[in-house]
XYZ file of C-alpha atoms in Angstrom:
374
model
C 6.731 -82.335 -24.488
C 3.578 -80.935 -22.889
C 3.379 -82.882 -19.647
C 2.270 -80.864 -16.627
C 3.721 -81.663 -13.206
C 2.549 -80.259 -9.893
C 5.147 -81.076 -7.256
C 3.569 -80.472 -3.816
C 1.979 -77.239 -5.034
C 0.078 -75.081 -2.529
C -1.736 -71.753 -2.551
C -1.770 -69.895 0.773
C -3.720 -66.655 1.013
C -2.812 -63.643 3.142
C -5.430 -64.564 5.760
C -3.659 -67.871 6.401
C -6.243 -70.005 4.584
C -5.150 -72.562 2.009
C -6.911 -72.470 -1.355
C -4.899 -75.467 -2.551
C -2.736 -77.655 -0.358
C 0.096 -80.008 -1.310
C -1.157 -81.092 -4.719
C 1.149 -83.717 -6.229
C 0.157 -84.706 -9.758
C 1.644 -85.507 -13.162
C -0.488 -85.008 -16.273
C 0.971 -86.825 -19.258
C 1.318 -85.324 -22.713
C -1.932 -85.694 -24.661
C -3.929 -86.754 -21.589
C -7.485 -85.560 -20.877
C -7.685 -84.945 -17.122
C -10.722 -83.808 -15.158
C -10.570 -81.784 -11.936
C -13.821 -82.653 -10.151
C -15.223 -81.357 -6.901
C -17.769 -79.084 -5.230
C -17.625 -75.299 -5.326
C -14.725 -73.912 -3.324
C -12.671 -77.120 -3.339
C -9.681 -75.535 -5.124
C -10.061 -76.999 -8.613
C -10.261 -73.642 -10.437
C -7.438 -72.228 -8.317
C -5.267 -75.191 -9.321
C -6.126 -74.579 -12.975
C -5.295 -70.885 -12.655
C -1.913 -71.717 -11.112
C -1.143 -73.946 -14.098
C -2.132 -71.065 -16.386
C -0.040 -68.578 -14.419
C -3.067 -66.497 -13.467
C -2.590 -67.340 -9.787
C 0.737 -67.291 -7.959
C 2.138 -70.414 -6.292
C 2.901 -70.180 -2.573
C 5.036 -73.323 -2.399
C 5.988 -76.296 -4.519
C 7.083 -76.498 -8.129
C 5.052 -76.404 -11.323
C 6.662 -77.802 -14.469
C 5.385 -77.787 -18.050
C 7.309 -79.958 -20.466
C 9.905 -80.517 -17.732
C 10.593 -76.779 -17.319
C 9.797 -74.995 -14.060
C 7.312 -72.204 -14.766
C 6.645 -70.848 -11.260
C 7.954 -67.446 -12.321
C 7.053 -67.605 -16.009
C 4.409 -65.143 -17.237
C 1.120 -66.629 -18.526
C 1.774 -65.454 -22.099
C 5.071 -67.365 -22.151
C 3.642 -70.734 -21.025
C 1.991 -71.464 -24.398
C -1.199 -72.632 -22.693
C -4.728 -71.678 -23.747
C -7.504 -71.099 -21.222
C -11.239 -71.313 -21.956
C -13.416 -69.903 -19.180
C -16.991 -70.484 -18.100
C -17.893 -67.070 -19.520
C -17.009 -67.065 -23.198
C -15.447 -63.569 -22.956
C -16.107 -62.837 -26.620
C -15.858 -59.280 -27.900
C -19.459 -58.337 -28.801
C -18.450 -55.766 -31.445
C -16.289 -58.297 -33.332
C -17.491 -61.089 -35.585
C -16.420 -64.704 -35.158
C -13.436 -64.346 -37.472
C -12.165 -61.298 -35.592
C -12.715 -62.883 -32.181
C -10.798 -66.008 -33.157
C -7.873 -64.099 -34.623
C -7.614 -61.258 -32.122
C -4.960 -62.858 -29.924
C -2.747 -63.678 -32.889
C -3.184 -60.153 -34.233
C -1.994 -58.711 -30.903
C 1.098 -60.911 -31.126
C 1.931 -59.507 -34.546
C 1.283 -62.695 -36.509
C 1.051 -62.115 -40.270
C -2.479 -61.772 -41.681
C -2.210 -64.722 -44.114
C -1.105 -66.999 -41.255
C -3.995 -65.792 -39.086
C -6.506 -66.387 -41.880
C -5.226 -69.915 -42.480
C -5.381 -70.815 -38.781
C -8.916 -69.431 -38.524
C -10.022 -71.448 -41.568
C -8.586 -74.645 -40.083
C -10.106 -74.111 -36.651
C -13.482 -73.069 -38.061
C -13.628 -76.200 -40.209
C -12.696 -78.350 -37.207
C -15.437 -76.799 -35.064
C -18.159 -76.425 -37.692
C -17.989 -72.625 -37.549
C -17.236 -71.855 -41.197
C -20.807 -70.621 -41.989
C -20.727 -68.264 -38.979
C -17.392 -66.476 -39.410
C -19.041 -63.148 -40.275
C -21.597 -63.230 -37.462
C -21.280 -61.410 -34.161
C -21.684 -63.275 -30.838
C -25.208 -61.923 -30.288
C -26.345 -63.833 -33.383
C -24.971 -67.173 -32.124
C -26.392 -69.855 -29.853
C -24.700 -70.743 -26.574
C -23.096 -73.803 -28.111
C -21.778 -71.792 -31.060
C -20.299 -69.176 -28.742
C -18.551 -71.905 -26.813
C -17.103 -73.216 -30.076
C -15.820 -69.732 -30.883
C -14.102 -69.578 -27.490
C -12.522 -72.965 -28.225
C -11.556 -71.802 -31.712
C -9.818 -68.749 -30.285
C -7.769 -71.135 -28.138
C -7.042 -73.580 -30.972
C -5.604 -70.981 -33.361
C -2.879 -70.274 -30.808
C -1.603 -73.850 -31.258
C -0.919 -74.253 -27.504
C 0.789 -77.217 -25.866
C -2.221 -77.647 -23.556
C -5.804 -76.464 -23.089
C -7.199 -75.496 -19.690
C -11.009 -75.526 -19.595
C -12.686 -73.926 -16.561
C -16.293 -75.228 -16.436
C -16.831 -74.379 -20.123
C -20.182 -76.191 -20.384
C -21.930 -74.944 -17.259
C -23.801 -72.149 -19.080
C -25.365 -74.552 -21.592
C -28.689 -76.347 -21.303
C -28.759 -80.100 -20.754
C -28.994 -81.072 -24.430
C -26.223 -78.706 -25.503
C -24.008 -79.908 -22.649
C -24.409 -83.486 -23.861
C -23.570 -82.451 -27.429
C -20.550 -80.396 -26.368
C -19.220 -83.217 -24.189
C -19.039 -85.381 -27.280
C -17.528 -82.552 -29.332
C -14.785 -81.987 -26.774
C -13.903 -85.682 -26.710
C -13.722 -85.705 -30.533
C -11.647 -82.520 -30.494
C -9.191 -84.047 -28.053
C -8.755 -87.089 -30.275
C -8.140 -84.922 -33.344
C -5.716 -82.507 -31.725
C -3.951 -84.960 -29.408
C -3.135 -82.129 -27.002
C -3.175 -82.154 -23.228
C -6.515 -80.998 -21.799
C -7.265 -80.152 -18.178
C -10.997 -79.695 -17.625
C -12.534 -78.308 -14.427
C -16.104 -79.290 -13.588
C -18.494 -80.080 -10.749
C -20.565 -82.296 -13.071
C -20.105 -86.031 -12.405
C -21.370 -86.983 -15.883
C -18.686 -84.848 -17.536
C -16.058 -86.447 -15.334
C -17.158 -90.031 -15.991
C -17.639 -89.686 -19.753
C -14.841 -87.379 -20.891
C -11.652 -87.844 -18.919
C -8.786 -90.325 -19.160
C -8.373 -89.682 -15.438
C -10.324 -87.773 -12.834
C -8.842 -85.908 -9.882
C -11.386 -85.475 -7.101
C -10.732 -82.457 -4.889
C -12.039 -81.426 -1.491
C -10.976 -78.549 0.755
C -7.986 -77.752 -1.441
C -6.618 -81.293 -1.505
C -6.691 -84.013 -4.146
C -8.528 -86.879 -2.483
C -8.321 -89.493 -5.243
C -6.852 -89.698 -8.755
C -7.535 -92.476 -11.245
C -9.434 -93.714 -14.256
C -13.138 -92.865 -13.968
C -14.412 -96.427 -13.659
C -11.656 -97.361 -11.210
C -12.510 -94.437 -8.937
C -16.200 -95.274 -9.258
C -15.596 -98.919 -8.332
C -13.149 -98.216 -5.488
C -13.734 -94.841 -3.799
C -11.163 -94.100 -1.121
C -13.696 -92.589 1.292
C -17.362 -91.758 1.788
C -16.948 -88.296 0.213
C -15.853 -89.801 -3.110
C -18.520 -92.509 -2.808
C -21.226 -89.865 -2.404
C -19.923 -87.355 -4.904
C -19.276 -89.425 -8.002
C -22.809 -90.483 -8.960
C -26.490 -89.590 -8.747
C -28.166 -91.189 -6.909
C -25.222 -91.539 -4.576
C -23.908 -94.733 -3.060
C -26.089 -96.043 -0.233
C -24.127 -95.499 2.983
C -25.708 -97.134 6.029
C -24.405 -97.250 9.617
C -23.977 -100.909 10.519
C -21.887 -103.399 12.455
C -19.625 -106.133 11.125
C -20.219 -109.385 13.006
C -18.690 -112.837 12.878
C -21.062 -115.642 11.935
C -19.376 -119.047 12.264
C -16.787 -119.177 9.509
C -18.260 -116.104 7.846
C -19.121 -112.460 8.389
C -22.351 -110.476 8.314
C -23.195 -106.796 8.006
C -25.905 -106.041 10.562
C -27.869 -102.826 10.162
C -31.328 -101.382 10.869
C -33.701 -104.209 10.001
C -31.258 -106.350 8.021
C -28.447 -108.843 8.255
C -26.474 -109.555 5.099
C -23.755 -112.150 4.578
C -20.399 -110.779 3.422
C -19.289 -112.504 0.171
C -16.536 -115.060 0.610
C -14.106 -113.071 -1.570
C -14.132 -110.246 1.024
C -13.936 -112.296 4.235
C -10.161 -112.387 4.544
C -9.859 -108.611 4.091
C -12.775 -107.701 6.326
C -12.276 -110.453 8.923
C -9.914 -108.446 11.192
C -12.618 -105.763 11.537
C -15.284 -108.110 12.953
C -17.040 -106.632 15.983
C -16.566 -103.047 14.750
C -18.993 -100.344 13.783
C -18.773 -99.689 10.037
C -20.481 -97.777 7.254
C -21.915 -100.235 4.743
C -21.798 -98.985 1.136
C -23.603 -100.328 -1.923
C -24.419 -98.516 -5.150
C -28.086 -98.265 -6.265
C -27.459 -100.315 -9.420
C -26.462 -103.289 -7.263
C -30.018 -103.582 -5.923
C -32.352 -105.511 -8.238
C -36.084 -106.100 -8.449
C -35.689 -109.801 -9.292
C -33.642 -112.526 -7.657
C -30.352 -113.297 -9.358
C -27.590 -115.816 -8.597
C -25.822 -114.837 -5.392
C -28.154 -111.984 -4.422
C -29.595 -111.504 -0.938
C -33.112 -110.329 -0.175
C -33.949 -107.102 1.627
C -37.528 -105.883 2.106
C -38.088 -102.106 2.048
C -41.055 -99.766 2.400
C -41.417 -97.530 -0.657
C -40.916 -93.836 0.155
C -40.748 -92.475 -3.400
C -40.504 -93.563 -7.037
C -38.761 -91.405 -9.621
C -39.577 -92.297 -13.234
C -36.702 -91.208 -15.492
C -37.867 -92.927 -18.668
C -34.869 -95.206 -19.131
C -35.067 -96.381 -15.516
C -36.959 -95.913 -12.263
C -35.303 -94.859 -9.018
C -36.856 -96.400 -5.912
C -36.282 -94.800 -2.530
C -37.206 -97.143 0.287
C -36.864 -97.424 4.040
C -35.491 -100.362 5.931
C -35.568 -101.010 9.657
C -37.812 -99.981 12.498
C -37.498 -97.298 15.151
C -34.810 -95.337 13.302
C -35.223 -96.514 9.697
C -32.686 -95.620 7.018
C -33.336 -94.785 3.390
C -31.890 -96.814 0.552
C -31.980 -96.110 -3.203
C -32.190 -98.616 -6.053
C -31.879 -98.157 -9.821
C -34.530 -100.432 -11.282
C -35.948 -101.081 -14.724
C -38.456 -98.667 -16.233
C -41.082 -101.411 -15.981
C -40.908 -101.612 -12.197
C -43.553 -99.663 -10.298
C -44.786 -99.717 -6.716
C -47.061 -97.391 -4.762
C -45.689 -95.291 -1.909
C -46.072 -97.208 1.348
C -45.899 -100.646 -0.260
C -43.394 -103.171 1.055
C -41.326 -104.652 -1.767
C -38.432 -107.123 -1.887
C -35.089 -106.022 -3.313
C -32.265 -108.398 -4.160
C -28.779 -107.167 -3.329
C -25.549 -108.141 -5.058
C -22.906 -107.651 -2.363
C -19.928 -108.494 -4.570
C -19.079 -104.787 -5.075
C -19.917 -103.816 -1.460
C -17.755 -101.432 0.554
C -17.110 -100.934 4.241
C -15.886 -97.585 5.562
C -14.445 -96.576 8.921
C -17.029 -94.322 10.653
C -14.276 -92.271 12.330
C -11.968 -91.574 9.375
C -14.582 -92.203 6.615
C -11.809 -94.074 4.734
C -12.588 -97.308 2.895
C -11.481 -100.526 4.568
C -9.191 -102.334 2.088
C -10.703 -105.218 0.149
C -9.952 -107.039 -3.132
C -10.449 -104.737 -6.089
C -12.967 -105.636 -8.756
C -12.012 -105.813 -12.405
C -13.430 -102.863 -14.376
C -13.602 -102.096 -18.067
C -10.678 -100.193 -19.520
């Protein structure tokens, strides 16, 4: 068993500040879990506590059902891969991968066999006699992974392992890590601040802020139903549109009234949102739910174009709505859509996946959940 359980785990520093506070999480055997959050949110500290590199102030940490609060890192059978590859420059790839096993007194034939297997798995066989200086960034990262694999750990802890790579290599290594997880079937905990890594790699993502876990769930579920405005903003680029507004009753229905617009709340949300009529709210809608052409059930909103970002596969429109104190709104549109800055253009909004948040607590007001792909 290689499940990892954090039972109300906290890290309190000598100055009275919490690095991690009351984290309660179970990571199943063979699961790929992402710790996601901004710098300083506690994700790396949580990873280091799992590894035994950081002491636990309170709570209980269990690996495979066994409490390991006072177990030394070397006795937890967990491998850690850091942001810096930490390869020995005077050793070749073969020596770097086998060094840990050599220090543990493992027999040379066993070491050689494990290195051969890991090198074949990672495509490193042609580079075993090269030193790190003769390798690309992606190859060095593979060596760091290989050094972890030969240990045959129950779990891998990856602390922002792709952040030193360029965009193309990051994309390639994301795919390689997913493939590696499928082949090995081992538990992986991956720390990152990159939303793309979180959405594309993990079975679940754990979003952290100020030392706390704010939301845990499958990537698409968290994306579709963020618990607060922080998660709504953090999980995508461009972020969810969040606009101060007011929820008003309109006959048998409801409307979101904001700067320069009034939008009817879909019938499926009226029962949930009805008790909040007459309140100030934050209206949330993701940029992909704004379209350049009218579609069944959409509602029109005219905006003044502030900027257009051409990304090749799509164009991002940033527009303003309202007068006096206008607000900006972003839309993900097709690559064929263009409009000059200053032009007024119609957008067509699908409010089915809309959100309303409490301006005081920033928490999402409950509403029916939408079905998402598995």
